[in-house]
Structure formats: structure tokens, C-alpha cells
Amino acid sequence: ALYTLAHEFAHVYLEIPNTESKIDEFMEREKEIDKQIVKWGFESELKETKKNYMYGIESIKKESSVDAI
């Protein structure tokens, strides 16, 4: 839950909208958000979350669309 909250706060902090786009653009924005989460000290929560954008990226790439995330 902490990862999810930090992730959503990072969207606001970095002024990155939570909207659909091409999957490559989406993934790059989400990685930037996860990097901010690490800066804030939530790396352990990030690693505990299966579907994150820095450490769990392979499982996300296998999803069929951005909507599935």
C-alpha cells in the first residue's frame, strides 16, 4: 500500500499525468516516478511490489495493454 500511495504522490509531485499513451512512453514515465519513490526512501516497498516499473518490469511488459496495469 505504501508503494501505491508514494507512486500516486509522485505523479503529482513530478506533474506526470496518469493517462494512457504508447507503452514505451508510459513505461519511461513510470520509471521516472519509481526513481522519485526511491529518492523519498521507499525502495524496500518498491521491491516488495511485484508489478513495479524498476524491478518488476518484465512482468509488466507481458501485460497485453496499459489498461491492465
Short mmCIF file of N, CA and C in Angstrom, two decimals:
data_model
loop_
_atom_site.label_atom_id
_atom_site.label_comp_id
_atom_site.label_asym_id
_atom_site.label_seq_id
_atom_site.Cartn_x
_atom_site.Cartn_y
_atom_site.Cartn_z
N ALA A 1 0.83 -1.19 0.00
CA ALA A 1 0.00 0.00 0.00
C ALA A 1 0.87 1.26 0.00
N LEU A 2 2.00 1.23 0.72
CA LEU A 2 2.87 2.41 0.74
C LEU A 2 3.43 2.73 -0.64
N TYR A 3 3.81 1.67 -1.37
CA TYR A 3 4.30 1.90 -2.73
C TYR A 3 3.23 2.58 -3.58
N THR A 4 2.02 2.10 -3.51
CA THR A 4 0.93 2.66 -4.32
C THR A 4 0.70 4.12 -3.98
N LEU A 5 0.67 4.44 -2.70
CA LEU A 5 0.48 5.83 -2.29
C LEU A 5 1.64 6.71 -2.75
N ALA A 6 2.86 6.24 -2.52
CA ALA A 6 4.03 7.01 -2.94
C ALA A 6 4.04 7.19 -4.45
N HIS A 7 3.66 6.16 -5.18
CA HIS A 7 3.62 6.23 -6.64
C HIS A 7 2.63 7.30 -7.11
N GLU A 8 1.46 7.32 -6.52
CA GLU A 8 0.46 8.31 -6.92
C GLU A 8 0.88 9.73 -6.51
N PHE A 9 1.49 9.89 -5.35
CA PHE A 9 2.00 11.20 -4.94
C PHE A 9 3.10 11.67 -5.90
N ALA A 10 3.93 10.74 -6.37
CA ALA A 10 5.00 11.09 -7.30
C ALA A 10 4.43 11.57 -8.63
N HIS A 11 3.29 11.01 -9.07
CA HIS A 11 2.63 11.52 -10.27
C HIS A 11 2.36 13.01 -10.11
N VAL A 12 1.84 13.38 -8.97
CA VAL A 12 1.50 14.78 -8.71
C VAL A 12 2.77 15.62 -8.56
N TYR A 13 3.71 15.15 -7.76
CA TYR A 13 4.96 15.87 -7.49
C TYR A 13 5.72 16.15 -8.79
N LEU A 14 5.83 15.16 -9.66
CA LEU A 14 6.56 15.30 -10.92
C LEU A 14 5.69 15.88 -12.03
N GLU A 15 4.42 16.13 -11.72
CA GLU A 15 3.46 16.66 -12.70
C GLU A 15 3.37 15.78 -13.93
N ILE A 16 3.30 14.47 -13.69
CA ILE A 16 3.15 13.50 -14.77
C ILE A 16 1.73 12.95 -14.69
N PRO A 17 0.91 13.25 -15.69
CA PRO A 17 -0.47 12.78 -15.64
C PRO A 17 -0.57 11.26 -15.71
N ASN A 18 -1.60 10.73 -15.12
CA ASN A 18 -1.84 9.29 -15.12
C ASN A 18 -2.79 8.99 -16.27
N THR A 19 -2.28 9.13 -17.50
CA THR A 19 -3.12 8.94 -18.68
C THR A 19 -2.49 7.90 -19.60
N GLU A 20 -3.30 7.41 -20.50
CA GLU A 20 -2.82 6.41 -21.46
C GLU A 20 -1.92 7.05 -22.50
N SER A 21 -0.97 6.29 -23.00
CA SER A 21 -0.10 6.71 -24.09
C SER A 21 0.51 5.45 -24.68
N LYS A 22 1.43 5.62 -25.60
CA LYS A 22 2.14 4.46 -26.15
C LYS A 22 2.87 3.78 -25.01
N ILE A 23 2.96 2.47 -25.05
CA ILE A 23 3.51 1.70 -23.94
C ILE A 23 4.95 2.10 -23.62
N ASP A 24 5.78 2.40 -24.62
CA ASP A 24 7.16 2.80 -24.35
C ASP A 24 7.23 4.12 -23.59
N GLU A 25 6.40 5.09 -24.01
CA GLU A 25 6.35 6.39 -23.32
C GLU A 25 5.82 6.20 -21.90
N PHE A 26 4.82 5.39 -21.78
CA PHE A 26 4.21 5.11 -20.48
C PHE A 26 5.25 4.52 -19.53
N MET A 27 6.00 3.53 -20.01
CA MET A 27 6.99 2.85 -19.18
C MET A 27 8.09 3.81 -18.74
N GLU A 28 8.54 4.69 -19.62
CA GLU A 28 9.58 5.66 -19.27
C GLU A 28 9.10 6.61 -18.18
N ARG A 29 7.86 7.10 -18.31
CA ARG A 29 7.30 7.99 -17.29
C ARG A 29 7.18 7.28 -15.96
N GLU A 30 6.73 6.03 -15.99
CA GLU A 30 6.55 5.28 -14.75
C GLU A 30 7.89 4.96 -14.08
N LYS A 31 8.93 4.72 -14.88
CA LYS A 31 10.27 4.51 -14.30
C LYS A 31 10.76 5.78 -13.61
N GLU A 32 10.49 6.91 -14.21
CA GLU A 32 10.86 8.19 -13.60
C GLU A 32 10.16 8.36 -12.25
N ILE A 33 8.92 7.97 -12.19
CA ILE A 33 8.16 8.05 -10.94
C ILE A 33 8.76 7.11 -9.90
N ASP A 34 9.11 5.89 -10.28
CA ASP A 34 9.71 4.96 -9.33
C ASP A 34 11.07 5.46 -8.84
N LYS A 35 11.83 6.14 -9.70
CA LYS A 35 13.10 6.72 -9.26
C LYS A 35 12.86 7.76 -8.17
N GLN A 36 11.78 8.53 -8.31
CA GLN A 36 11.44 9.52 -7.29
C GLN A 36 11.06 8.83 -5.99
N ILE A 37 10.36 7.73 -6.09
CA ILE A 37 9.97 6.97 -4.90
C ILE A 37 11.21 6.49 -4.14
N VAL A 38 12.23 6.06 -4.87
CA VAL A 38 13.48 5.63 -4.25
C VAL A 38 14.14 6.82 -3.55
N LYS A 39 14.14 7.99 -4.20
CA LYS A 39 14.71 9.19 -3.58
C LYS A 39 14.01 9.52 -2.27
N TRP A 40 12.72 9.25 -2.19
CA TRP A 40 11.95 9.53 -0.99
C TRP A 40 12.15 8.47 0.10
N GLY A 41 12.87 7.39 -0.21
CA GLY A 41 13.16 6.38 0.79
C GLY A 41 12.23 5.19 0.83
N PHE A 42 11.49 4.96 -0.26
CA PHE A 42 10.54 3.85 -0.31
C PHE A 42 11.04 2.70 -1.19
N GLU A 43 12.36 2.51 -1.29
CA GLU A 43 12.88 1.46 -2.17
C GLU A 43 12.48 0.06 -1.71
N SER A 44 12.47 -0.18 -0.40
CA SER A 44 12.10 -1.52 0.07
C SER A 44 10.64 -1.82 -0.26
N GLU A 45 9.76 -0.84 -0.15
CA GLU A 45 8.35 -1.04 -0.52
C GLU A 45 8.22 -1.26 -2.02
N LEU A 46 9.03 -0.55 -2.79
CA LEU A 46 9.05 -0.71 -4.23
C LEU A 46 9.43 -2.14 -4.60
N LYS A 47 10.49 -2.66 -3.98
CA LYS A 47 10.96 -4.01 -4.28
C LYS A 47 9.96 -5.08 -3.83
N GLU A 48 9.17 -4.79 -2.81
CA GLU A 48 8.18 -5.75 -2.31
C GLU A 48 6.96 -5.85 -3.22
N THR A 49 6.79 -4.89 -4.10
CA THR A 49 5.64 -4.86 -5.00
C THR A 49 6.00 -5.55 -6.31
N LYS A 50 5.29 -6.63 -6.63
CA LYS A 50 5.61 -7.42 -7.83
C LYS A 50 5.63 -6.58 -9.10
N LYS A 51 4.59 -5.82 -9.30
CA LYS A 51 4.45 -5.05 -10.54
C LYS A 51 4.86 -3.61 -10.29
N ASN A 52 6.17 -3.38 -10.28
CA ASN A 52 6.67 -2.02 -10.23
C ASN A 52 7.44 -1.80 -11.52
N TYR A 53 7.90 -0.60 -11.75
CA TYR A 53 8.47 -0.25 -13.04
C TYR A 53 10.00 -0.30 -13.08
N MET A 54 10.63 -0.48 -11.93
CA MET A 54 12.09 -0.57 -11.91
C MET A 54 12.57 -2.01 -11.77
N TYR A 55 11.95 -2.76 -10.88
CA TYR A 55 12.42 -4.12 -10.58
C TYR A 55 11.48 -5.21 -11.10
N GLY A 56 10.22 -4.88 -11.32
CA GLY A 56 9.26 -5.86 -11.78
C GLY A 56 8.82 -5.64 -13.19
N ILE A 57 9.63 -4.97 -13.96
CA ILE A 57 9.26 -4.53 -15.29
C ILE A 57 8.94 -5.67 -16.25
N GLU A 58 9.61 -6.80 -16.14
CA GLU A 58 9.34 -7.89 -17.08
C GLU A 58 7.91 -8.42 -16.95
N SER A 59 7.40 -8.45 -15.74
CA SER A 59 6.03 -8.92 -15.58
C SER A 59 5.04 -7.91 -16.15
N ILE A 60 5.39 -6.65 -16.11
CA ILE A 60 4.50 -5.62 -16.66
C ILE A 60 4.53 -5.66 -18.18
N LYS A 61 5.70 -5.86 -18.78
CA LYS A 61 5.81 -5.91 -20.24
C LYS A 61 4.98 -7.03 -20.83
N LYS A 62 4.73 -8.07 -20.06
CA LYS A 62 3.96 -9.21 -20.57
C LYS A 62 2.46 -8.92 -20.60
N GLU A 63 2.03 -7.85 -19.93
CA GLU A 63 0.61 -7.49 -19.94
C GLU A 63 0.24 -7.08 -21.36
N SER A 64 -1.00 -7.29 -21.73
CA SER A 64 -1.41 -7.03 -23.11
C SER A 64 -1.64 -5.54 -23.40
N SER A 65 -1.93 -4.73 -22.37
CA SER A 65 -2.15 -3.31 -22.62
C SER A 65 -1.85 -2.49 -21.38
N VAL A 66 -1.77 -1.19 -21.57
CA VAL A 66 -1.55 -0.27 -20.47
C VAL A 66 -2.69 -0.35 -19.48
N ASP A 67 -3.90 -0.57 -19.94
CA ASP A 67 -5.06 -0.64 -19.07
C ASP A 67 -4.97 -1.77 -18.05
N ALA A 68 -4.23 -2.81 -18.38
CA ALA A 68 -4.15 -3.97 -17.50
C ALA A 68 -3.32 -3.70 -16.25
N ILE A 69 -2.55 -2.62 -16.25
CA ILE A 69 -1.68 -2.32 -15.11
C ILE A 69 -2.46 -1.76 -13.97
#
